[in-house]
């Protein structure tokens, strides 16, 4: 595992004998997630209550890390079918702009 200047890695041995790498550079220890488990971790964190893109990224950054995690988690959350069906995007802008009627009941 290659070290970045901002990350400090510490290995921990699991009861199974496998090594879990953790980032100890912040006050909260974060586990490195290998590529084959990333989608599963996303589904566990996002699938429980579908908190949206920003909240999912924030929750995952607090506990885990991997290269380009923000980008990948953001893409997965944006393509979540349940979120797309249920979430209302209240920040959309009309393509027509604001229509100001020139008299009552006229548009």
PDB file of C-alpha atoms in Angstrom:
ATOM      1  CA  UNK A   1       0.000   0.000   0.000  1.00  0.00           C
ATOM      2  CA  UNK A   2       1.437   3.357  -1.019  1.00  0.00           C
ATOM      3  CA  UNK A   3       1.389   6.121   1.580  1.00  0.00           C
ATOM      4  CA  UNK A   4       0.126   9.617   0.838  1.00  0.00           C
ATOM      5  CA  UNK A   5       1.621  12.569   2.696  1.00  0.00           C
ATOM      6  CA  UNK A   6      -1.710  13.325   4.397  1.00  0.00           C
ATOM      7  CA  UNK A   7      -2.586   9.753   5.374  1.00  0.00           C
ATOM      8  CA  UNK A   8      -0.973   7.662   8.085  1.00  0.00           C
ATOM      9  CA  UNK A   9      -1.555   3.931   7.791  1.00  0.00           C
ATOM     10  CA  UNK A  10      -1.576   1.403  10.590  1.00  0.00           C
ATOM     11  CA  UNK A  11      -2.097  -2.331  10.009  1.00  0.00           C
ATOM     12  CA  UNK A  12      -4.433  -4.326  12.253  1.00  0.00           C
ATOM     13  CA  UNK A  13      -4.646  -8.105  12.139  1.00  0.00           C
ATOM     14  CA  UNK A  14      -8.163  -9.542  12.141  1.00  0.00           C
ATOM     15  CA  UNK A  15      -9.042 -12.842  13.898  1.00  0.00           C
ATOM     16  CA  UNK A  16      -9.149 -14.465  10.440  1.00  0.00           C
ATOM     17  CA  UNK A  17      -5.472 -13.572   9.994  1.00  0.00           C
ATOM     18  CA  UNK A  18      -6.136 -10.951   7.315  1.00  0.00           C
ATOM     19  CA  UNK A  19      -4.718  -7.447   7.627  1.00  0.00           C
ATOM     20  CA  UNK A  20      -6.982  -4.409   7.854  1.00  0.00           C
ATOM     21  CA  UNK A  21      -5.287  -1.100   7.032  1.00  0.00           C
ATOM     22  CA  UNK A  22      -6.525   1.991   8.872  1.00  0.00           C
ATOM     23  CA  UNK A  23      -5.907   5.700   8.382  1.00  0.00           C
ATOM     24  CA  UNK A  24      -4.950   7.196  11.743  1.00  0.00           C
ATOM     25  CA  UNK A  25      -4.178  10.731  10.493  1.00  0.00           C
ATOM     26  CA  UNK A  26      -7.441  12.158  11.905  1.00  0.00           C
ATOM     27  CA  UNK A  27      -9.198  11.869  15.258  1.00  0.00           C
ATOM     28  CA  UNK A  28     -11.470   9.180  13.776  1.00  0.00           C
ATOM     29  CA  UNK A  29      -9.809   5.996  12.565  1.00  0.00           C
ATOM     30  CA  UNK A  30     -10.974   5.069   9.053  1.00  0.00           C
ATOM     31  CA  UNK A  31     -10.668   1.643   7.437  1.00  0.00           C
ATOM     32  CA  UNK A  32      -9.256   1.182   3.946  1.00  0.00           C
ATOM     33  CA  UNK A  33     -11.819  -0.713   1.843  1.00  0.00           C
ATOM     34  CA  UNK A  34     -10.448  -2.981  -0.916  1.00  0.00           C
ATOM     35  CA  UNK A  35     -12.056  -2.603  -4.338  1.00  0.00           C
ATOM     36  CA  UNK A  36     -14.066  -5.831  -4.151  1.00  0.00           C
ATOM     37  CA  UNK A  37     -15.942  -4.629  -1.021  1.00  0.00           C
ATOM     38  CA  UNK A  38     -16.596  -0.974  -1.937  1.00  0.00           C
ATOM     39  CA  UNK A  39     -20.018  -1.421  -3.531  1.00  0.00           C
ATOM     40  CA  UNK A  40     -21.112  -3.598  -0.626  1.00  0.00           C
ATOM     41  CA  UNK A  41     -20.061  -0.905   1.871  1.00  0.00           C
ATOM     42  CA  UNK A  42     -21.895   1.738  -0.167  1.00  0.00           C
ATOM     43  CA  UNK A  43     -25.052  -0.384  -0.236  1.00  0.00           C
ATOM     44  CA  UNK A  44     -24.867  -0.898   3.528  1.00  0.00           C
ATOM     45  CA  UNK A  45     -24.440   2.820   4.246  1.00  0.00           C
ATOM     46  CA  UNK A  46     -26.756   4.231   1.579  1.00  0.00           C
ATOM     47  CA  UNK A  47     -29.361   1.465   1.348  1.00  0.00           C
ATOM     48  CA  UNK A  48     -30.608   1.745   4.922  1.00  0.00           C
ATOM     49  CA  UNK A  49     -32.366   5.113   4.550  1.00  0.00           C
ATOM     50  CA  UNK A  50     -31.183   6.570   1.199  1.00  0.00           C
ATOM     51  CA  UNK A  51     -29.861   9.837   2.687  1.00  0.00           C
ATOM     52  CA  UNK A  52     -28.848  11.402  -0.645  1.00  0.00           C
ATOM     53  CA  UNK A  53     -25.516  12.169  -2.289  1.00  0.00           C
ATOM     54  CA  UNK A  54     -23.936  14.629   0.162  1.00  0.00           C
ATOM     55  CA  UNK A  55     -25.018  12.781   3.300  1.00  0.00           C
ATOM     56  CA  UNK A  56     -23.889   9.410   1.975  1.00  0.00           C
ATOM     57  CA  UNK A  57     -20.463  10.805   1.068  1.00  0.00           C
ATOM     58  CA  UNK A  58     -20.149  12.490   4.476  1.00  0.00           C
ATOM     59  CA  UNK A  59     -21.113   9.323   6.364  1.00  0.00           C
ATOM     60  CA  UNK A  60     -18.730   7.152   4.384  1.00  0.00           C
ATOM     61  CA  UNK A  61     -15.772   9.559   4.640  1.00  0.00           C
ATOM     62  CA  UNK A  62     -16.099   9.451   8.435  1.00  0.00           C
ATOM     63  CA  UNK A  63     -15.618   5.666   8.518  1.00  0.00           C
ATOM     64  CA  UNK A  64     -13.793   4.531   5.358  1.00  0.00           C
ATOM     65  CA  UNK A  65     -11.361   5.594   2.655  1.00  0.00           C
ATOM     66  CA  UNK A  66     -10.110   4.541  -0.760  1.00  0.00           C
ATOM     67  CA  UNK A  67      -8.732   6.429  -3.766  1.00  0.00           C
ATOM     68  CA  UNK A  68     -11.353   8.673  -5.439  1.00  0.00           C
ATOM     69  CA  UNK A  69     -13.988   7.628  -2.903  1.00  0.00           C
ATOM     70  CA  UNK A  70     -15.990  10.889  -3.059  1.00  0.00           C
ATOM     71  CA  UNK A  71     -16.351  10.652  -6.819  1.00  0.00           C
ATOM     72  CA  UNK A  72     -17.311   6.981  -6.820  1.00  0.00           C
ATOM     73  CA  UNK A  73     -19.798   7.225  -3.942  1.00  0.00           C
ATOM     74  CA  UNK A  74     -21.347  10.336  -5.517  1.00  0.00           C
ATOM     75  CA  UNK A  75     -21.865   8.529  -8.827  1.00  0.00           C
ATOM     76  CA  UNK A  76     -23.421   5.506  -7.112  1.00  0.00           C
ATOM     77  CA  UNK A  77     -25.766   7.676  -5.025  1.00  0.00           C
ATOM     78  CA  UNK A  78     -26.832   9.735  -8.072  1.00  0.00           C
ATOM     79  CA  UNK A  79     -27.757   6.564  -9.957  1.00  0.00           C
ATOM     80  CA  UNK A  80     -29.700   4.962  -7.090  1.00  0.00           C
ATOM     81  CA  UNK A  81     -33.074   4.014  -8.593  1.00  0.00           C
ATOM     82  CA  UNK A  82     -34.958   4.261  -5.295  1.00  0.00           C
ATOM     83  CA  UNK A  83     -33.616   7.773  -4.693  1.00  0.00           C
ATOM     84  CA  UNK A  84     -34.512   8.818  -8.225  1.00  0.00           C
ATOM     85  CA  UNK A  85     -38.090   7.616  -7.731  1.00  0.00           C
ATOM     86  CA  UNK A  86     -38.598   9.070  -4.252  1.00  0.00           C
ATOM     87  CA  UNK A  87     -36.420  12.164  -3.873  1.00  0.00           C
ATOM     88  CA  UNK A  88     -37.804  15.472  -5.020  1.00  0.00           C
ATOM     89  CA  UNK A  89     -35.256  17.764  -6.593  1.00  0.00           C
ATOM     90  CA  UNK A  90     -36.429  21.136  -5.324  1.00  0.00           C
ATOM     91  CA  UNK A  91     -33.560  23.066  -6.887  1.00  0.00           C
ATOM     92  CA  UNK A  92     -34.606  22.811 -10.506  1.00  0.00           C
ATOM     93  CA  UNK A  93     -35.007  25.938 -12.599  1.00  0.00           C
ATOM     94  CA  UNK A  94     -37.642  26.408 -15.238  1.00  0.00           C
ATOM     95  CA  UNK A  95     -36.375  26.452 -18.803  1.00  0.00           C
ATOM     96  CA  UNK A  96     -38.864  29.238 -19.499  1.00  0.00           C
ATOM     97  CA  UNK A  97     -37.750  31.589 -16.734  1.00  0.00           C
ATOM     98  CA  UNK A  98     -40.241  33.601 -14.685  1.00  0.00           C
ATOM     99  CA  UNK A  99     -43.507  34.386 -16.464  1.00  0.00           C
ATOM    100  CA  UNK A 100     -45.135  37.644 -15.350  1.00  0.00           C
ATOM    101  CA  UNK A 101     -48.765  38.007 -16.470  1.00  0.00           C
ATOM    102  CA  UNK A 102     -49.736  41.396 -17.886  1.00  0.00           C
ATOM    103  CA  UNK A 103     -53.302  41.168 -16.511  1.00  0.00           C
ATOM    104  CA  UNK A 104     -55.473  38.946 -14.327  1.00  0.00           C
ATOM    105  CA  UNK A 105     -55.806  35.325 -15.465  1.00  0.00           C
ATOM    106  CA  UNK A 106     -53.429  35.841 -18.409  1.00  0.00           C
ATOM    107  CA  UNK A 107     -50.088  34.228 -18.883  1.00  0.00           C
TER     108      UNK A 107
END
